[in-house]
PDB file of C-alpha atoms in Angstrom:
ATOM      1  CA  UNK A   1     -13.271  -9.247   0.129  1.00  0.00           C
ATOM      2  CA  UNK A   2     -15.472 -11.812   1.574  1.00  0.00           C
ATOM      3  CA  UNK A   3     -14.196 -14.983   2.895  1.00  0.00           C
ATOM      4  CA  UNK A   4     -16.395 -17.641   2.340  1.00  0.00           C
ATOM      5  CA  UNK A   5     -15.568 -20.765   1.489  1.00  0.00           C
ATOM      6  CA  UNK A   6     -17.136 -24.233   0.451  1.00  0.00           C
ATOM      7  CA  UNK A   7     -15.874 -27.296  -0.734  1.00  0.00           C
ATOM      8  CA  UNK A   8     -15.700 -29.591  -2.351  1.00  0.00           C
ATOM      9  CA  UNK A   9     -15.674 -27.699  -5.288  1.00  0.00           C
ATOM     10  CA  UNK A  10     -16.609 -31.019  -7.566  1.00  0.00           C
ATOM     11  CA  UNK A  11     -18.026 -33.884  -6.574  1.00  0.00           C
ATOM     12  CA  UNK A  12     -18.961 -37.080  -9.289  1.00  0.00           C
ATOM     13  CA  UNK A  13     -21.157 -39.750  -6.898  1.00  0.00           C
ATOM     14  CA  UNK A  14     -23.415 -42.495  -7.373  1.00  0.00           C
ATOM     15  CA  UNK A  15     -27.101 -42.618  -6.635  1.00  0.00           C
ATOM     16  CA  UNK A  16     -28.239 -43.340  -2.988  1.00  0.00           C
ATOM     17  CA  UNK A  17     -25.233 -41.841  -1.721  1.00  0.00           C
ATOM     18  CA  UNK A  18     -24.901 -39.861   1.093  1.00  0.00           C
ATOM     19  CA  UNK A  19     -23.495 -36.689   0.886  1.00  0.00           C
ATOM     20  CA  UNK A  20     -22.621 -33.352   2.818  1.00  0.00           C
ATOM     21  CA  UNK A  21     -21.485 -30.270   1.232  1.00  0.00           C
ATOM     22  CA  UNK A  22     -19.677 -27.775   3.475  1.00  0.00           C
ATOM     23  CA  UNK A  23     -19.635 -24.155   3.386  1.00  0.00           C
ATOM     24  CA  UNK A  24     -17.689 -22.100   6.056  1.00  0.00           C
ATOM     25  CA  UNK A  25     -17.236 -18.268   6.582  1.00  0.00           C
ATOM     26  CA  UNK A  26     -14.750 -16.237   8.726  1.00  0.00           C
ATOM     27  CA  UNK A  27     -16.757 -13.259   8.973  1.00  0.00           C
ATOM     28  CA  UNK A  28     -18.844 -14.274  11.736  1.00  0.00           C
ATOM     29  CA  UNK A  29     -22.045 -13.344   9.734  1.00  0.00           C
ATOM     30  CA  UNK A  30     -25.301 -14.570  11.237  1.00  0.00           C
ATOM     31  CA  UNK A  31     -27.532 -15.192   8.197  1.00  0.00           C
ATOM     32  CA  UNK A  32     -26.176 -17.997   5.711  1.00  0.00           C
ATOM     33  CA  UNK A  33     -28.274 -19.284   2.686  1.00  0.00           C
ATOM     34  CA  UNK A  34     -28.082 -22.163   0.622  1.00  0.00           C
ATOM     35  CA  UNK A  35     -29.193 -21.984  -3.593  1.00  0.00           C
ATOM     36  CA  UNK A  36     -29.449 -24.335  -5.907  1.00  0.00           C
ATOM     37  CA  UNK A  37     -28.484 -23.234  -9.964  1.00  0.00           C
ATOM     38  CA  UNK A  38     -28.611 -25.034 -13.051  1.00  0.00           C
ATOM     39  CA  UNK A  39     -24.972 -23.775 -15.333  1.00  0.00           C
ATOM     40  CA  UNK A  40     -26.386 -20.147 -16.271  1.00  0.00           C
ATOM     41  CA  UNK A  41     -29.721 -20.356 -15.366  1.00  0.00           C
ATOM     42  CA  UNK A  42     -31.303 -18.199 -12.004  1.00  0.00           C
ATOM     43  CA  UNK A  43     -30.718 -18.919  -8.600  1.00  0.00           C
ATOM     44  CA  UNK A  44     -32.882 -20.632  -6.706  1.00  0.00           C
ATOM     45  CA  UNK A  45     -32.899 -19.831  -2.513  1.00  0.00           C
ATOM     46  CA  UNK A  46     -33.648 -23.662  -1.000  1.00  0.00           C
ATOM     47  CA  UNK A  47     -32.299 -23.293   2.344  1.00  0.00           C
ATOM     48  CA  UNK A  48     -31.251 -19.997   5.236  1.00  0.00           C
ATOM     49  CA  UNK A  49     -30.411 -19.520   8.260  1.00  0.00           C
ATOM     50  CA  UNK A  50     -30.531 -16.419  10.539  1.00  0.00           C
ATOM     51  CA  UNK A  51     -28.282 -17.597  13.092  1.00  0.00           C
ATOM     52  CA  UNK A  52     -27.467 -20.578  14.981  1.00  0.00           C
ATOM     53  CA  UNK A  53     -29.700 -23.495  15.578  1.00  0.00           C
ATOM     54  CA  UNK A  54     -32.099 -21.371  13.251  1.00  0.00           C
ATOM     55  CA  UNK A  55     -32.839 -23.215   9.563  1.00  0.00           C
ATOM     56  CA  UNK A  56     -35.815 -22.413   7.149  1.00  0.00           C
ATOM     57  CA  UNK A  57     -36.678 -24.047   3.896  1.00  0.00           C
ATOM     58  CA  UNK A  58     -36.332 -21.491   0.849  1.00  0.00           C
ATOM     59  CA  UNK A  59     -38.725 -20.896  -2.165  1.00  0.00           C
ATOM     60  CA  UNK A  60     -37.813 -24.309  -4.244  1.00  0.00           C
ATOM     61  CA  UNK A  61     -38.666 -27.264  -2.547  1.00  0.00           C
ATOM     62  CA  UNK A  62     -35.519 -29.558  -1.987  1.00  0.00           C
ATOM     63  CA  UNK A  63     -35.157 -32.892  -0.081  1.00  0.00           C
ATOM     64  CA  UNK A  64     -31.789 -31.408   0.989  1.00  0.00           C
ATOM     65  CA  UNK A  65     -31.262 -30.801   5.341  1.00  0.00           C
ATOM     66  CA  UNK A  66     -29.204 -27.889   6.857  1.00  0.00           C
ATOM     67  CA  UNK A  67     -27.883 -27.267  10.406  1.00  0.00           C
ATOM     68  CA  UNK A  68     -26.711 -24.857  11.994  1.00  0.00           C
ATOM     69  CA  UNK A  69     -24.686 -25.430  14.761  1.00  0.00           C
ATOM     70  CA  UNK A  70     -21.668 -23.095  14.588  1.00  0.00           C
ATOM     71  CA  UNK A  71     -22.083 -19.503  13.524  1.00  0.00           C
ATOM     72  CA  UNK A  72     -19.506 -20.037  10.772  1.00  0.00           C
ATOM     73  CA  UNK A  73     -20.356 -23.446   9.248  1.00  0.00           C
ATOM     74  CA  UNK A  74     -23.715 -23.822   7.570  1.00  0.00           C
ATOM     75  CA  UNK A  75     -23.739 -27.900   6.050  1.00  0.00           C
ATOM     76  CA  UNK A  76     -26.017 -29.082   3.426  1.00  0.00           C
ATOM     77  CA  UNK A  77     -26.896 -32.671   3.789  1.00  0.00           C
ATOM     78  CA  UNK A  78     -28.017 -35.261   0.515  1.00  0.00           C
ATOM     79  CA  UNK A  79     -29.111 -38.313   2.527  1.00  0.00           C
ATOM     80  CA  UNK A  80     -29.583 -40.520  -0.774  1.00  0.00           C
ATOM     81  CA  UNK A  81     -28.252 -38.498  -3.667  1.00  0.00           C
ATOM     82  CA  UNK A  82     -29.993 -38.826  -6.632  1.00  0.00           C
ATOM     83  CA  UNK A  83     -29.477 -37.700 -10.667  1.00  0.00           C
ATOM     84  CA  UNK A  84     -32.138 -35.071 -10.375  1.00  0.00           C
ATOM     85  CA  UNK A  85     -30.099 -33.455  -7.586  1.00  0.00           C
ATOM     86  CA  UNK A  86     -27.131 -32.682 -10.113  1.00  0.00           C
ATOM     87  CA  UNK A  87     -26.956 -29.255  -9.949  1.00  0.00           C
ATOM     88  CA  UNK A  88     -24.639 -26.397  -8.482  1.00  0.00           C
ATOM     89  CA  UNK A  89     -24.890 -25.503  -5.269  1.00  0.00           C
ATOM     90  CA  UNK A  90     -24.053 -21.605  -4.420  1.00  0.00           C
ATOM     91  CA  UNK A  91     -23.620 -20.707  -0.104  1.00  0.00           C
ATOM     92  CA  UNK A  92     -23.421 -17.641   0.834  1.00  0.00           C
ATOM     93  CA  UNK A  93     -23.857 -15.277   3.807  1.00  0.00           C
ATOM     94  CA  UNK A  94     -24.444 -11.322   4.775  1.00  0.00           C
ATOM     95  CA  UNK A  95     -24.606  -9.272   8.189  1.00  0.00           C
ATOM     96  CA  UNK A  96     -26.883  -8.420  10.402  1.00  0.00           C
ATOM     97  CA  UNK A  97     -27.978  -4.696  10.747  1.00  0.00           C
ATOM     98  CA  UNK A  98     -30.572  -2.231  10.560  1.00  0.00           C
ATOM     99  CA  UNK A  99     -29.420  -1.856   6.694  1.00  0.00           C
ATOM    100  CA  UNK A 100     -29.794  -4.253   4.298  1.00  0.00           C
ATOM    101  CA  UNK A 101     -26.514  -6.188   3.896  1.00  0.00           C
ATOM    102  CA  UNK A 102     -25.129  -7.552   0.769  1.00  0.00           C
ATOM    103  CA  UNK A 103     -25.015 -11.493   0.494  1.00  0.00           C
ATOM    104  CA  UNK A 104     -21.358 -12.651  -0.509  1.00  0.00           C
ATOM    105  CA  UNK A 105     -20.967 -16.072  -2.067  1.00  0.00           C
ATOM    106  CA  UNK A 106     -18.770 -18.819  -2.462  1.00  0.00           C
ATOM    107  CA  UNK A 107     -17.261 -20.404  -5.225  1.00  0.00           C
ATOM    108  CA  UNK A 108     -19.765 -23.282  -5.438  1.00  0.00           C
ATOM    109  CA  UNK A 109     -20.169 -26.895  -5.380  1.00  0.00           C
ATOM    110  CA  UNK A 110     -20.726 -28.142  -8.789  1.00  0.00           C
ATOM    111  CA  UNK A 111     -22.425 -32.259  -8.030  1.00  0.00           C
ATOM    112  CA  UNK A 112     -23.112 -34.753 -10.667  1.00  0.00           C
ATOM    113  CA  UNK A 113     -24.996 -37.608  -9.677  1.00  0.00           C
ATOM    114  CA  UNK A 114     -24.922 -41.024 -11.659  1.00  0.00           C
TER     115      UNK A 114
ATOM    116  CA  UNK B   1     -37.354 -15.793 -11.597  1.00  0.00           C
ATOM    117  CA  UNK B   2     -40.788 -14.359 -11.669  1.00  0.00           C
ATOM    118  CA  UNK B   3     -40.340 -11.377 -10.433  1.00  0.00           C
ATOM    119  CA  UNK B   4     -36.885 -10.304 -11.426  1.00  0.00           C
ATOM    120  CA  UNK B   5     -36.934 -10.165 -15.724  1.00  0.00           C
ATOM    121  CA  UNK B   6     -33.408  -9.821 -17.916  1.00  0.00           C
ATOM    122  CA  UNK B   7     -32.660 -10.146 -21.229  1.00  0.00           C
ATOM    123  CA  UNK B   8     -31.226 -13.216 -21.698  1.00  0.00           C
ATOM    124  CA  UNK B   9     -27.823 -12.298 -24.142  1.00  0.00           C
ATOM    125  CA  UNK B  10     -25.784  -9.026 -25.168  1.00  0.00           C
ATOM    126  CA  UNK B  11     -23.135  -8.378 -27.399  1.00  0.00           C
ATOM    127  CA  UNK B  12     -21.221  -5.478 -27.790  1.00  0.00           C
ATOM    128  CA  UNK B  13     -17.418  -4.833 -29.102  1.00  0.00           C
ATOM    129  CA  UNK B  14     -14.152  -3.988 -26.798  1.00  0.00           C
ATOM    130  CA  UNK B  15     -14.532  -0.157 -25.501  1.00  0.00           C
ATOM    131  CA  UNK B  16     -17.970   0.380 -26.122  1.00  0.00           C
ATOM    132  CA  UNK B  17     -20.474   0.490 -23.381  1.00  0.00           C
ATOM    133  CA  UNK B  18     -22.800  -2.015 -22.182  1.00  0.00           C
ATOM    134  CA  UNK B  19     -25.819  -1.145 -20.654  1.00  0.00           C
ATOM    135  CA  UNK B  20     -27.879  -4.447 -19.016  1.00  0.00           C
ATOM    136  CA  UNK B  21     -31.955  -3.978 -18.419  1.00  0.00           C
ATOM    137  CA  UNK B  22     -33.609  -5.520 -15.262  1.00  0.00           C
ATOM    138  CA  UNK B  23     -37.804  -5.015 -14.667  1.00  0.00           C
ATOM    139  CA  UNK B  24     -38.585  -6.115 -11.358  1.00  0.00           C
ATOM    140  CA  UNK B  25     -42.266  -6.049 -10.003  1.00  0.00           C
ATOM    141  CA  UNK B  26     -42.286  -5.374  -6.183  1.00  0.00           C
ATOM    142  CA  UNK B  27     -42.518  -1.814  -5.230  1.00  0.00           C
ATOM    143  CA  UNK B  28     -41.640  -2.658  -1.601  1.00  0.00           C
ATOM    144  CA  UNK B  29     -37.926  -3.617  -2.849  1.00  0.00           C
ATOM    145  CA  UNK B  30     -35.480  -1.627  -0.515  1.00  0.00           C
ATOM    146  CA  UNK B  31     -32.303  -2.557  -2.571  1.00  0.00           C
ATOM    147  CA  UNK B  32     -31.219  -3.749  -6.002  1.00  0.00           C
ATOM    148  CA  UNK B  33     -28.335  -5.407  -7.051  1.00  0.00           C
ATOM    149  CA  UNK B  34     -25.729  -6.462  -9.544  1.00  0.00           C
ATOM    150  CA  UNK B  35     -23.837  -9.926  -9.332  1.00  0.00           C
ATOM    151  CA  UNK B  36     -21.550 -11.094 -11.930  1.00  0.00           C
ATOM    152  CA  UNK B  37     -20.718 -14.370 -12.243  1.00  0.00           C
ATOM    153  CA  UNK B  38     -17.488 -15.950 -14.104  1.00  0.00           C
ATOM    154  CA  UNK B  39     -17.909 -19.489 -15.622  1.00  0.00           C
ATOM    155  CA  UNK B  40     -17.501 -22.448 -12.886  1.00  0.00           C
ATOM    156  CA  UNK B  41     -17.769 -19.477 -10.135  1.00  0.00           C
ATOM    157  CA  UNK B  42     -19.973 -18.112  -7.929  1.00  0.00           C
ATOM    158  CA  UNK B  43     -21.480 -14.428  -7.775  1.00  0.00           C
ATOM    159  CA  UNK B  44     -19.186 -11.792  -7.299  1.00  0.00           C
ATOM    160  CA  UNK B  45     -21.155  -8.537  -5.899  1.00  0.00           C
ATOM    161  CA  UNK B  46     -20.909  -5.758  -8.059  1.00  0.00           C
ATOM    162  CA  UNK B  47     -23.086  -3.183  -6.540  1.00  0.00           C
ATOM    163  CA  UNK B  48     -26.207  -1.995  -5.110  1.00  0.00           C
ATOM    164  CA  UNK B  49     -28.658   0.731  -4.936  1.00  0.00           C
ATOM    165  CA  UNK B  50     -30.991   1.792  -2.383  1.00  0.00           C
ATOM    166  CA  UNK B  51     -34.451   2.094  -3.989  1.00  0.00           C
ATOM    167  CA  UNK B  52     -35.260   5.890  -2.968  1.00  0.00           C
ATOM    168  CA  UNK B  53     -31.997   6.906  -5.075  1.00  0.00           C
ATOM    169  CA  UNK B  54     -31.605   7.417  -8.832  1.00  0.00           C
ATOM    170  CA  UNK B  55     -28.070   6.662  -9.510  1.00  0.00           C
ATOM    171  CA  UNK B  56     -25.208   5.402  -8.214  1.00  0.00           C
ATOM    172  CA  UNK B  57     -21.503   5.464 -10.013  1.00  0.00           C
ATOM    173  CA  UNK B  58     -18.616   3.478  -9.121  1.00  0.00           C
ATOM    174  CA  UNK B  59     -15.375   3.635 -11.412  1.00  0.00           C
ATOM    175  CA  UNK B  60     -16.454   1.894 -14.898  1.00  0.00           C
ATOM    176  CA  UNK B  61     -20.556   1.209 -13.390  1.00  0.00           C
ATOM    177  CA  UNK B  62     -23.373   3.436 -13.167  1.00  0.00           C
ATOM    178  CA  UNK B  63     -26.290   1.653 -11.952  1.00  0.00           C
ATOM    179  CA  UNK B  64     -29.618   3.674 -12.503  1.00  0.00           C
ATOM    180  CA  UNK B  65     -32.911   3.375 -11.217  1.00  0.00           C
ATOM    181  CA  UNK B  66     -36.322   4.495 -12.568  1.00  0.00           C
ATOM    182  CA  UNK B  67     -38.514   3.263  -9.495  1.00  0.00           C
ATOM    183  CA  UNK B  68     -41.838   4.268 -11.419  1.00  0.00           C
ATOM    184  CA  UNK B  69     -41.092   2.207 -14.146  1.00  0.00           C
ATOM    185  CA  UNK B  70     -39.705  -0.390 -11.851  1.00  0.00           C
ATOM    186  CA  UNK B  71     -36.952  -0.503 -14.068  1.00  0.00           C
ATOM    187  CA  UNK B  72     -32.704  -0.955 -13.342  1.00  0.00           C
ATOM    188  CA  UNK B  73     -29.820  -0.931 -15.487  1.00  0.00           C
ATOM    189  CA  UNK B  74     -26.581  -1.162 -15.507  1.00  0.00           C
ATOM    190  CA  UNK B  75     -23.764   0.306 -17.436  1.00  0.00           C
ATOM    191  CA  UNK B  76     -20.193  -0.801 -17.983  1.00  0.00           C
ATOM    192  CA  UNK B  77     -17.926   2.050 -19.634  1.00  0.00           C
ATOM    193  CA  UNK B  78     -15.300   0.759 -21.513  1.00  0.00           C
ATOM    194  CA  UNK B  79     -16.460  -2.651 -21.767  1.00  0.00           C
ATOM    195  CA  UNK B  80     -13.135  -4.745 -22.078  1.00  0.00           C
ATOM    196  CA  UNK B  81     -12.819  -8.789 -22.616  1.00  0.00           C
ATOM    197  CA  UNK B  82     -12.629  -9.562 -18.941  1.00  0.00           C
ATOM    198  CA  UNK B  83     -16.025  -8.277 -18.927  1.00  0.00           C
ATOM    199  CA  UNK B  84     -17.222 -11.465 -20.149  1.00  0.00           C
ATOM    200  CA  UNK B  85     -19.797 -12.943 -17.265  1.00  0.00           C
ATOM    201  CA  UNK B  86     -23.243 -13.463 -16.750  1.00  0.00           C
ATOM    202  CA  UNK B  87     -24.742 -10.723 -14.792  1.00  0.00           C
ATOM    203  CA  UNK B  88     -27.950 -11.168 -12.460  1.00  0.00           C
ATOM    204  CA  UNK B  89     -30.070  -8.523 -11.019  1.00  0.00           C
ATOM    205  CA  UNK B  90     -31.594  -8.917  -7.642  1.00  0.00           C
ATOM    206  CA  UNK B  91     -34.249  -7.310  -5.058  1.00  0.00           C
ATOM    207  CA  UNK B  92     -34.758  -7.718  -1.665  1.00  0.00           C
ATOM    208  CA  UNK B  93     -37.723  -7.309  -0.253  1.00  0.00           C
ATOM    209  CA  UNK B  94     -39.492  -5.495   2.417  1.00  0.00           C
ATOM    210  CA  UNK B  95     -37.996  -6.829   5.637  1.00  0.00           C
ATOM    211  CA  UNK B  96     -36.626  -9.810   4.811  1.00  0.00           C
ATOM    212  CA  UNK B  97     -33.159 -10.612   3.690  1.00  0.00           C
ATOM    213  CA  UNK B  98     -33.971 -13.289   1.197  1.00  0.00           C
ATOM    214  CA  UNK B  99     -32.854 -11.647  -2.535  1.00  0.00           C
ATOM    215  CA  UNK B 100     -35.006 -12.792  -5.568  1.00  0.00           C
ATOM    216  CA  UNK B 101     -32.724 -13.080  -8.859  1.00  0.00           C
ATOM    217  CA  UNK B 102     -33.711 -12.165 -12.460  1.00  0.00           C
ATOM    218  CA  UNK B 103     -32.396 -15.205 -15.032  1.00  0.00           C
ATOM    219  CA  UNK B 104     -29.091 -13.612 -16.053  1.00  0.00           C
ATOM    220  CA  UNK B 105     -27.772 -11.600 -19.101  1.00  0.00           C
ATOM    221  CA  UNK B 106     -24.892 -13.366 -20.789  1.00  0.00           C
ATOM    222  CA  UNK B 107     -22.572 -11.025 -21.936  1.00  0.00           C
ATOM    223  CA  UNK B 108     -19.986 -11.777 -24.251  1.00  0.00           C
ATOM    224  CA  UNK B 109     -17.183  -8.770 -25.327  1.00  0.00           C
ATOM    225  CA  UNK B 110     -15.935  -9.191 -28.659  1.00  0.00           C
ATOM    226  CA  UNK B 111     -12.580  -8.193 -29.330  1.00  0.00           C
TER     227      UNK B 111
END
């Protein structure tokens, strides 16, 4: 079973605040991704990481920052939140290897912006 | 996504089988997947198949995989309430590690 966790797990804020979403795992996997899904709809890669002090932006543009300074801990930053970032937000994270590795995810962070 | 294609919905009754469709459109994929994902969750891995094999069983799933038809599916004996979820297909491709999803099939298992 994967442990991988991120919190909060809902968060209600008004516009133009800032806010970080944290996802930690305790599997000491080196690549960590970030997506962004509407409820039921596909997922949408905006942010990964291969390893520490290594960030890329995904496929869907997002005015969302990520850092990577610990292997385990892989933050997503909203400097100004606004309603058209309401969304869930899925983290998740996979091995390294010759083999492709599975990605296991979190529970999510569902964010409503007013 | 534009790659990955589901059908959006499937019903089916308590102990039948459900069998979900995925087309993808990369030949280069290396491996498929099933996620399922519970309401207000996030995506539980189901299973995976490497793309030079056919099928692949675990317990209640058989994935199979018709690579010329670029075409996966997924079946679910005895399909019981629990069941319920939306399930997304996904490839990876070539090299890299990044997975491309298909939209999701809502299932729903009536009683």
């Amino acid at each position: 079973e994967a442990d991988i966790y991120q919190t909060p797990r809902y968060l209600v804020i008004g516009t133009g605040k800032k806010i970080t979403l944290e996802c930690s795992q305790t599997m000491g996997h080196d690549k960590m991704y970030w997506y962004q899904q509407d409820p039921g709809m596909e997922l949408h890669l905006i942010h990964y990481s291969y390893g520490v002090n290594s960030t890329e932006k995904g496929d869907l543009s997002s005015e969302s920052t990520v850092s990577r300074i610990r292997t385990e801990h892989f933050p997503l930053t909203l400097e100004s939140a606004r309603p058209s970032h309401t969304s869930q937000y899925l983290c998740a994270s996979s091995e390294s290897g010759a083999r492709h590795q599975p990605q296991h995810f979190g529970d999510g962070t569902r964010l409503s912006i007013l | 996504g534009e790659d990955v294609e589901q059908s959006l919905f499937l019903s089916v009754r308590e102990g039948d089988s459900s069998v979900i469709n995925c087309t993808y459109t990369d030949s280069s994929s290396t491996y498929l997947y099933w996620y399922k994902q519970e309401p207000g969750a996030g995506l539980q891995l189901l299973t995976y198949i490497f793309s030079n094999m056919d099928m692949k069983q675990d317990q209640r799933l058989t994935v199979l995989l018709n690579k010329k038809d670029k075409h996966l599916s997924l079946r679910i004996a005895d399909t019981q309430t629990g069941d319920s979820a939306i399930y997304f297909c996904a490839e990876s491709k070539g090299s890299s590690y990044k997975l491309i999803f298909g939209s999701g099939t809502r299932l729903l298992v009536r009683p």
